[in-house]
Tab-separated table of C-alpha atoms in Angstrom:
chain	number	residue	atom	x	y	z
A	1	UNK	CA	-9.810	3.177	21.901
A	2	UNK	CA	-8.349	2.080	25.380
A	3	UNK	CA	-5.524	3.010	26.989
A	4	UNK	CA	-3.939	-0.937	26.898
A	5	UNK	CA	-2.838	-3.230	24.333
A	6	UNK	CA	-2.755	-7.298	24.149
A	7	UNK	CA	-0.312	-9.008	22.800
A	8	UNK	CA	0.821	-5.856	20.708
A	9	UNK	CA	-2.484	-4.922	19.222
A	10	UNK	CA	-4.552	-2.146	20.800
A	11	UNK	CA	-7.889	-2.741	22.855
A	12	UNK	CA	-10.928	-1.199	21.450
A	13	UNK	CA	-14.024	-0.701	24.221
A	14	UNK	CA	-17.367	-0.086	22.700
A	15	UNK	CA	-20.008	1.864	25.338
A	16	UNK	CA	-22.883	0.114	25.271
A	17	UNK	CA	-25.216	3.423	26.531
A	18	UNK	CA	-23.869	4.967	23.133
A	19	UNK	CA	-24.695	2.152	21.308
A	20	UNK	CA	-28.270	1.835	22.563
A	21	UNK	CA	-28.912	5.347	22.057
A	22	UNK	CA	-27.948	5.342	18.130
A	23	UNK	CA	-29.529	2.133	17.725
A	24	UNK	CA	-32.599	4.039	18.870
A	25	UNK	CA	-35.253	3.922	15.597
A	26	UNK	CA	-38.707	3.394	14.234
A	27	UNK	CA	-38.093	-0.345	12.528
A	28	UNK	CA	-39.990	-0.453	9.538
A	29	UNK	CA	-42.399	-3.764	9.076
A	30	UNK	CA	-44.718	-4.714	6.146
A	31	UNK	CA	-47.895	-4.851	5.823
A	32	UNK	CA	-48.463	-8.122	7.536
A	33	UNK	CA	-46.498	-6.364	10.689
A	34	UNK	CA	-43.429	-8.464	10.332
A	35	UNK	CA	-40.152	-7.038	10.727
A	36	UNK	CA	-38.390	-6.003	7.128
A	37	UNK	CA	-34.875	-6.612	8.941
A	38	UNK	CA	-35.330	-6.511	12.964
A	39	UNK	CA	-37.992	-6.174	15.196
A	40	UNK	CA	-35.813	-4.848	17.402
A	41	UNK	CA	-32.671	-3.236	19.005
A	42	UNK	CA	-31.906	-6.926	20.771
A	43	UNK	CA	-32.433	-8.703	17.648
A	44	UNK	CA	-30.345	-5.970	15.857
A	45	UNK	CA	-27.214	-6.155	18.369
A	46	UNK	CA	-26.959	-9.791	18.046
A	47	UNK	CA	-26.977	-10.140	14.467
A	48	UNK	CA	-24.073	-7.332	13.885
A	49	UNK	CA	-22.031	-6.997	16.471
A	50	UNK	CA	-19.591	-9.772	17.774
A	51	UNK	CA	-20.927	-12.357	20.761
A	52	UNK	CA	-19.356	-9.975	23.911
A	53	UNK	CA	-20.877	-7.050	22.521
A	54	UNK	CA	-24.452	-8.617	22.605
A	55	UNK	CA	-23.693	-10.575	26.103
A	56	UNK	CA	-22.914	-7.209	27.525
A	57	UNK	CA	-25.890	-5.560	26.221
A	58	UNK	CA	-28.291	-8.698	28.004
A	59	UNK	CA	-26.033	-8.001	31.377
A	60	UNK	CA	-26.730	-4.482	30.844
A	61	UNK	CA	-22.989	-3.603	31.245
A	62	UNK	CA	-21.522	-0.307	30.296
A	63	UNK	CA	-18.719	-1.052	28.750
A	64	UNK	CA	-17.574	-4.391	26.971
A	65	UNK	CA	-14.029	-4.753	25.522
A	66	UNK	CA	-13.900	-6.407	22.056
A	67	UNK	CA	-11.603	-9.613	21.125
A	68	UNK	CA	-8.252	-8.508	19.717
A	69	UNK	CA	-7.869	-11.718	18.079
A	70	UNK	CA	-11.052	-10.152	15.672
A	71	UNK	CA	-9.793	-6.700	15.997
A	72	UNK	CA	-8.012	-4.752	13.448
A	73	UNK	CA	-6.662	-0.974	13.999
A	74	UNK	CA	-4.897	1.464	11.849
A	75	UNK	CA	-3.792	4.584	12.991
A	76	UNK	CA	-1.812	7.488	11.556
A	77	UNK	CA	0.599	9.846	13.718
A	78	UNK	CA	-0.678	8.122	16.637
A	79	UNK	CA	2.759	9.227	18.005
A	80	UNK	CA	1.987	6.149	20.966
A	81	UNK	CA	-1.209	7.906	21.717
A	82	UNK	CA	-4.504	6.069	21.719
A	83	UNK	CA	-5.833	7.764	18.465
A	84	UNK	CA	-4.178	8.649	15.259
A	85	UNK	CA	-3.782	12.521	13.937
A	86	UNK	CA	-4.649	13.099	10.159
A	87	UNK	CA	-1.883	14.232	7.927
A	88	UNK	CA	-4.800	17.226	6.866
A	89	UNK	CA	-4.335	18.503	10.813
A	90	UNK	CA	-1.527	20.725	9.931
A	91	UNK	CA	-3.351	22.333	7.955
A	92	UNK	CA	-6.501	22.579	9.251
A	93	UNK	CA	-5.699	26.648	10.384
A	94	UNK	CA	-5.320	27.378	6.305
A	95	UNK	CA	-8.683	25.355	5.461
A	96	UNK	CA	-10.733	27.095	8.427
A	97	UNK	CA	-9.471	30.448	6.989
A	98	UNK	CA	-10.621	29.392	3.864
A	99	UNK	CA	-13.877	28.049	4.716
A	100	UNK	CA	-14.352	31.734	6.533
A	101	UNK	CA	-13.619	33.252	3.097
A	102	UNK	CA	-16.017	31.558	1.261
A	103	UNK	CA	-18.802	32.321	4.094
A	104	UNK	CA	-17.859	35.651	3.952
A	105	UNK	CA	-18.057	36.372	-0.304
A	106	UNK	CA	-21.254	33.955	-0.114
A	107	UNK	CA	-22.575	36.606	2.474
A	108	UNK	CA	-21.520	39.524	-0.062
A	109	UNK	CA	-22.822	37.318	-2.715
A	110	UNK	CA	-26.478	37.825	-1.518
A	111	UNK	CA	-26.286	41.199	-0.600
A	112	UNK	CA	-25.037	42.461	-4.114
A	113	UNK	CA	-28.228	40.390	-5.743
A	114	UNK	CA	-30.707	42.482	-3.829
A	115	UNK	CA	-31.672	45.685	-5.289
A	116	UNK	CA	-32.084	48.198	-3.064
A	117	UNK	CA	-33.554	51.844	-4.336
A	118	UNK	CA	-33.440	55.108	-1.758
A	119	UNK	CA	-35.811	57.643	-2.762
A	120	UNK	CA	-35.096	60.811	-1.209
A	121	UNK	CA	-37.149	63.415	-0.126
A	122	UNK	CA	-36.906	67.208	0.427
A	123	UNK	CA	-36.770	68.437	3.733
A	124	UNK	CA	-39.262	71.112	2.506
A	125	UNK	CA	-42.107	68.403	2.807
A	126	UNK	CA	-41.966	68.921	6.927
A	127	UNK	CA	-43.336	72.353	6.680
A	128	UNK	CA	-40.696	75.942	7.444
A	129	UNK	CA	-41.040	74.898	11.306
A	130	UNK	CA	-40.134	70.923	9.702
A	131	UNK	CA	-43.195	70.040	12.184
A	132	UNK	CA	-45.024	68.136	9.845
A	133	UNK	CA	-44.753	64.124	9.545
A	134	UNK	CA	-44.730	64.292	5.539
A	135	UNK	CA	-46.387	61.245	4.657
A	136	UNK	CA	-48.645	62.116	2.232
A	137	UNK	CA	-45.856	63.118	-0.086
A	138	UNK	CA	-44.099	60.017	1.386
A	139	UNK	CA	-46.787	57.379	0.061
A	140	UNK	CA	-47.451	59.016	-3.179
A	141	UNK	CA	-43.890	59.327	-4.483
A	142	UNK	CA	-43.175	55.631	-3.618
A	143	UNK	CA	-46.795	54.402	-5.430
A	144	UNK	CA	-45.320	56.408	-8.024
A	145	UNK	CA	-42.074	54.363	-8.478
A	146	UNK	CA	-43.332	51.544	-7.630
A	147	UNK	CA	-45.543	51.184	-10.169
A	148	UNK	CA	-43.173	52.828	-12.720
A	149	UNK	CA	-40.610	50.193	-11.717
A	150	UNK	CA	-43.200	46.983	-12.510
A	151	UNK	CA	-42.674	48.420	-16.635
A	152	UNK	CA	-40.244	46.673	-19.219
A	153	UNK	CA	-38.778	50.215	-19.435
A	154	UNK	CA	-39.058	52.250	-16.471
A	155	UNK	CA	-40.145	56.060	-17.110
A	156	UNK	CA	-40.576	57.854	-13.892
A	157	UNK	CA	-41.068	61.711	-13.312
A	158	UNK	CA	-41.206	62.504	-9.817
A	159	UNK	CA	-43.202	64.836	-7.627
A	160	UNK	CA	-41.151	68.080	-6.629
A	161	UNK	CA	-41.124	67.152	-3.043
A	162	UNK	CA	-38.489	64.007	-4.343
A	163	UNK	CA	-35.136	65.460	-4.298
A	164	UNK	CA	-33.424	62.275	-5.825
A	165	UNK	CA	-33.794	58.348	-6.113
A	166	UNK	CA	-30.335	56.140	-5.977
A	167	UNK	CA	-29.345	52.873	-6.230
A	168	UNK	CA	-27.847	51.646	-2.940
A	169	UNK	CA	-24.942	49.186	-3.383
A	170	UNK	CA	-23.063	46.956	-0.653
A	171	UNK	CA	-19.483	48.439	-0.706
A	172	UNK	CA	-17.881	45.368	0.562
A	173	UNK	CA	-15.343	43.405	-1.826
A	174	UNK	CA	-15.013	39.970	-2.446
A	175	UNK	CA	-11.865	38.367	-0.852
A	176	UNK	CA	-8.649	39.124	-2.809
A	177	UNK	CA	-7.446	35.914	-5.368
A	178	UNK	CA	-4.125	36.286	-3.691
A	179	UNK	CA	-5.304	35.818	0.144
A	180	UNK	CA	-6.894	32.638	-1.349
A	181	UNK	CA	-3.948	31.415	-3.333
A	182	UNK	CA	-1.574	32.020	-0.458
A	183	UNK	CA	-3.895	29.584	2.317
A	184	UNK	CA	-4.538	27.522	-0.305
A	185	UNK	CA	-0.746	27.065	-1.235
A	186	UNK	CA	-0.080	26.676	2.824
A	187	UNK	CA	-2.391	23.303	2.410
A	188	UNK	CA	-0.949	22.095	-0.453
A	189	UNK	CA	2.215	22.790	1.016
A	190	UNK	CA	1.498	21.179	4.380
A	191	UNK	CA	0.669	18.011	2.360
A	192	UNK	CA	3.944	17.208	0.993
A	193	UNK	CA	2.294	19.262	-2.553
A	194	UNK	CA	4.501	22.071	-3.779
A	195	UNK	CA	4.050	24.304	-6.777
A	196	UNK	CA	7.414	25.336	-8.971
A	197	UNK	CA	7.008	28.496	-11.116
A	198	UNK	CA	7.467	27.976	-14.878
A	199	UNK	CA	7.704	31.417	-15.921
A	200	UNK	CA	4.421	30.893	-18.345
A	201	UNK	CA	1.266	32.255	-17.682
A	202	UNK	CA	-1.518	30.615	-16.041
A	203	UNK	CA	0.727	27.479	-15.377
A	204	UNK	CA	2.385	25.254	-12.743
A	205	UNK	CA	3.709	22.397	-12.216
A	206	UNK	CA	2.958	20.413	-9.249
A	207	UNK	CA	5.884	19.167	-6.765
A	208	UNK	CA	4.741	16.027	-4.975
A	209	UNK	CA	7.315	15.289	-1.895
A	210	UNK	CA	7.004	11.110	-2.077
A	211	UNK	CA	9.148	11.068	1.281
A	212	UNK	CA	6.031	12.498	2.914
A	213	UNK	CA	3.933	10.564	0.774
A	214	UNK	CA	5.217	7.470	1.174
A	215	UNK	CA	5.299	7.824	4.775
A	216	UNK	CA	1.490	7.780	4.919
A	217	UNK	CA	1.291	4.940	2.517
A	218	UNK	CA	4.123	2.873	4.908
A	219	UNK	CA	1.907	3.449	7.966
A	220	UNK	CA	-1.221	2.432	6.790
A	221	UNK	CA	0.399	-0.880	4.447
A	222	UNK	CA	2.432	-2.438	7.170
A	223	UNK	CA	-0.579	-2.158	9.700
A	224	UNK	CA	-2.986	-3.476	6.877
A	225	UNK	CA	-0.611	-6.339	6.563
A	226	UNK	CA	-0.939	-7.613	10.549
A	227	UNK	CA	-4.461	-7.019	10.184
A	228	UNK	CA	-4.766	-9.228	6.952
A	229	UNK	CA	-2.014	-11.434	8.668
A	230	UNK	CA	-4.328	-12.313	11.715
A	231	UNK	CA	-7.642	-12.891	9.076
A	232	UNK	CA	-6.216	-15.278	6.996
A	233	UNK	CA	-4.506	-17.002	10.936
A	234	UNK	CA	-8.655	-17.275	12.296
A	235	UNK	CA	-9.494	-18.439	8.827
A	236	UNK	CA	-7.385	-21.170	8.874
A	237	UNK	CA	-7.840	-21.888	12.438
A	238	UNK	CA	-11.276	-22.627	11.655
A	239	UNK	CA	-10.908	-24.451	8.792
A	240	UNK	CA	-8.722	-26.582	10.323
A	241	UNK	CA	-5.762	-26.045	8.411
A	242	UNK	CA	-1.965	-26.276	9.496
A	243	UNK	CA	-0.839	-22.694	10.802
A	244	UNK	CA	2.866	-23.593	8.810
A	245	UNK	CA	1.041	-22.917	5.782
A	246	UNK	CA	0.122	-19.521	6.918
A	247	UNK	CA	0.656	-17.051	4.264
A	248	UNK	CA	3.297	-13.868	4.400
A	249	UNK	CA	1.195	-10.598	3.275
A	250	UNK	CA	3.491	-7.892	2.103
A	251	UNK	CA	1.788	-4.746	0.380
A	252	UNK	CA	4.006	-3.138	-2.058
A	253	UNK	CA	2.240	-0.075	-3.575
A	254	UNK	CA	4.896	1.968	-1.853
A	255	UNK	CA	7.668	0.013	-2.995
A	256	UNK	CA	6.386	0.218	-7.274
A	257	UNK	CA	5.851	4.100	-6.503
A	258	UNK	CA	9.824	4.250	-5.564
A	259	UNK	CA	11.204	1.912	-8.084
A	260	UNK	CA	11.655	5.207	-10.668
A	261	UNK	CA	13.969	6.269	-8.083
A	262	UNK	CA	15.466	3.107	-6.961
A	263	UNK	CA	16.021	2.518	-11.087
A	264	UNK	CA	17.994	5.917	-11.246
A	265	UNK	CA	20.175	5.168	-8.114
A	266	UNK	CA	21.353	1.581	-9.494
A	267	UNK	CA	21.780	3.183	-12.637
A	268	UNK	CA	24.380	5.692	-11.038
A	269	UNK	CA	26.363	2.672	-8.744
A	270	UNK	CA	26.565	0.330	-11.479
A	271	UNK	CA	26.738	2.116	-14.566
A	272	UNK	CA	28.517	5.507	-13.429
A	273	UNK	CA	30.575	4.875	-10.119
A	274	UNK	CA	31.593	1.139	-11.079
A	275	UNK	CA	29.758	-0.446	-7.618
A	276	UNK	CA	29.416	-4.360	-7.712
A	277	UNK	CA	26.709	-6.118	-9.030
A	278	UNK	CA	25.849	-7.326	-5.682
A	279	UNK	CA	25.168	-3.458	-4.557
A	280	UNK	CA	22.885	-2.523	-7.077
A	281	UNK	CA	20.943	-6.109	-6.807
A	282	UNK	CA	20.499	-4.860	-3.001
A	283	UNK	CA	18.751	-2.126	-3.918
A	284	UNK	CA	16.421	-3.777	-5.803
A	285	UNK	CA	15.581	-6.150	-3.297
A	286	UNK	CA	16.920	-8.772	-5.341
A	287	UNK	CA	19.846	-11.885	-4.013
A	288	UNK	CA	22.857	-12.164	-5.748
A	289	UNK	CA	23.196	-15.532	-4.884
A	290	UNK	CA	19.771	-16.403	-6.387
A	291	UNK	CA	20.513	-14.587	-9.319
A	292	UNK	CA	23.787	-16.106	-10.117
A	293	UNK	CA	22.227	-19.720	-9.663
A	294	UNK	CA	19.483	-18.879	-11.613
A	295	UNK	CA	21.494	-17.510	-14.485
A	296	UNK	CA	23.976	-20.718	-14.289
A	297	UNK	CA	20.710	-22.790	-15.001
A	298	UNK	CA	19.902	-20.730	-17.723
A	299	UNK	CA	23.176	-21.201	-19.464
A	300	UNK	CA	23.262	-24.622	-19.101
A	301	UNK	CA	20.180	-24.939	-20.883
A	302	UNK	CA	20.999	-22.699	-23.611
A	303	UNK	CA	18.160	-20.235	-23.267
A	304	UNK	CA	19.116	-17.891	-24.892
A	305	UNK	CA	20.642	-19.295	-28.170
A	306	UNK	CA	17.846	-22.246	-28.494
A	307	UNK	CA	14.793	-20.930	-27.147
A	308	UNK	CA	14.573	-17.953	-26.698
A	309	UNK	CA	15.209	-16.716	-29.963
A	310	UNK	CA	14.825	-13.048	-31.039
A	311	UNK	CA	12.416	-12.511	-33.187
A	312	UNK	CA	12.307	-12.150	-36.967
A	313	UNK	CA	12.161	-8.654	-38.321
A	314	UNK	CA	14.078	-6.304	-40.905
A	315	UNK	CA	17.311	-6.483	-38.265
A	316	UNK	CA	17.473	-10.274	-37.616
A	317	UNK	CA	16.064	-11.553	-41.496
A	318	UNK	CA	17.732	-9.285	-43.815
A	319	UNK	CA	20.862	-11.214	-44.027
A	320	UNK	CA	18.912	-14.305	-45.274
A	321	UNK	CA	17.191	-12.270	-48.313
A	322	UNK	CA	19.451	-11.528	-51.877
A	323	UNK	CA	17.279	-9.707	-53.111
A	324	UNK	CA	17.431	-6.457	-50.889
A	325	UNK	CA	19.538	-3.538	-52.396
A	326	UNK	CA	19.823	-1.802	-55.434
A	327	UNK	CA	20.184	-4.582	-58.295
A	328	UNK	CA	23.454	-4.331	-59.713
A	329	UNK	CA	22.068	-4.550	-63.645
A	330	UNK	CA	19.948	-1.717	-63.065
A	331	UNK	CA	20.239	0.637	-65.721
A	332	UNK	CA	18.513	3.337	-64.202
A	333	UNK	CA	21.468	6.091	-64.616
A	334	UNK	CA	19.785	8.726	-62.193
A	335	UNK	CA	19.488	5.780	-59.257
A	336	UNK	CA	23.118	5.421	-60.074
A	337	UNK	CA	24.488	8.833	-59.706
A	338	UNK	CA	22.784	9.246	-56.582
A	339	UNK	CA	24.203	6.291	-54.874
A	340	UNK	CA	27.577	7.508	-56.437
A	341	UNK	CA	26.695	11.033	-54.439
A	342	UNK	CA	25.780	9.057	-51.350
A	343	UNK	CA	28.923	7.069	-50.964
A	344	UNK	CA	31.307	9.900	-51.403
A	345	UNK	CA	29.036	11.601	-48.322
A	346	UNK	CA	29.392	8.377	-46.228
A	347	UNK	CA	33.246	7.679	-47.188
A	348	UNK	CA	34.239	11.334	-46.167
């Protein structure tokens, strides 16, 4: 990324050392010693990167700048900076603390698998003037548990000069859950992700702020839609097609995810506070004007009483059929006492 723009989009330089020196590779070839893709870092450059990268590279320049007009960007909490800062940055303290935990219990991990046996000695074994090295005694007790301890069940009766044998076990804890949970709930928090306490056991219920959210989305949609913009403006442009005919690209993903709240907020204007219809279209996104016109046609062509037509079900078709009901000859005296019962219930 350069320090410049052009016409409102940013320059992006590409070093042509760097690229060399990652190009750098064995090319593979068949058995007839032709090349499988390139034969080369030349032929490589000029088939995938753009014309003034490859010109650059046969001038052996440094550094080439790259068209805007096939350029696209996106950046995130650039802040008017040349490079864009990750959401995840502010909390990138919590994760490395984290990522030290887990070293650290992975570390413990290994040390608690090995099995580590002290056999101990008496002192008595380096003579009364403790001159003597010992090592007899040494080398015999440890044959002697070693080759107890290859048995399915281990049986061992040591020499007297063994005082005791012991197991010898890293003392060193595993981090504490909470630790975790609280760095953990610093990321999630960071990210706009909150956790509200039910009151119930092993459960929680996750808080997603969509302010934060939707900020991300924003950035990235209305930069996606310039870059999308100026493809579909060289397409056309080399097509030969009329620029007037250009379309508008509008990414709405944000937009759906806020219509539940949008929904509530007409909901209160129109229905609760008595706003105008024009306020809560607004909202929306919607024109009153086109909506009234729209409407207007609609009633003049009767849409609603000649076409469309609810459908037929036990609601709309009942009326049309006699023989629903109780027949009026039954002489079922049971059926009739009950509906007597019922329409005393329904009168009072």
């Amino acid at each position: 990324m350069s320090e410049y723009t052009y016409g409102g989009k940013p320059v992006v330089e590409i070093n042509i050392k760097e690229l060399e020196t990652r190009l750098k590779k064995t090319y593979e070839k068949d058995k007839k010693k032709k090349p499988i893709f390139f034969e080369n870092i030349e032929k490589d450059i000029q088939a995938n990167y753009p014309p003034e990268v490859y010109k650059a590279y046969k001038n052996k320049e440094t550094v080439v700048r790259l068209d805007t007009k096939y350029t696209g960007v996106i950046r995130i909490g650039n802040m008017g900076r040349r490079y864009g800062v990750s959401p995840i940055l502010r909390a990138l303290k919590s994760a490395l603390m984290l990522e030290n935990f887990e070293k650290s219990d992975n570390t413990n991990a290994k040390a608690k698998a090995k099995k580590i046996i002290h056999q101990i000695m008496r002192k008595e074994c380096l003579g009364s003037d403790l001159n003597k090295k010992g090592f007899e005694y040494a080398i015999h007790a440890h044959n002697e548990l070693c080759s107890a301890w290859k048995n399915k069940t281990v049986v061992y009766t040591s020499i007297p000069q063994v005082e005791k044998v012991v197991y010898v076990e890293p003392k060193v804890d595993d981090t504490n859950a909470d630790k975790i949970n609280i760095y953990r709930s610093k990321i999630m928090t960071t990210l706009g992700i909150g956790f509200i306490d039910t009151n119930v056991a092993n459960f929680s219920v996750a808080n997603i702020s969509l302010d934060q959210l939707m900020k991300t989305i924003n950035s990235i949609s209305q930069q996606l839609e310039r870059i999308v913009q100026d493809w579909y403006e060289v397409l056309f442009e080399n097509e030969g097609i009329d620029l007037e005919y250009l379309p508008t690209i509008q990414i709405i993903d944000s937009e759906a995810m806020d219509m539940e709240m949008k929904k509530d907020l007409v909901e209160l204007l129109y229905s609760k506070l008595n706003c105008s219809m024009s306020t809560a279209l607004d909202i929306l996104g919607y024109s009153l004007e086109d909506e009234k016109q729209k409407r207007i046609s609609e009633n003049e062509q009767n849409l609603d009483s000649e076409v469309f037509l609810p459908h037929n079900s036990q609601y709309t078709n009942s009326g049309l059929n006699k023989n629903v009901g109780a027949p009026s000859d039954s002489k079922n005296l049971d059926k009739q006492s009950d509906d007597k019962n019922y329409n005393k219930k329904v009168r009072k």
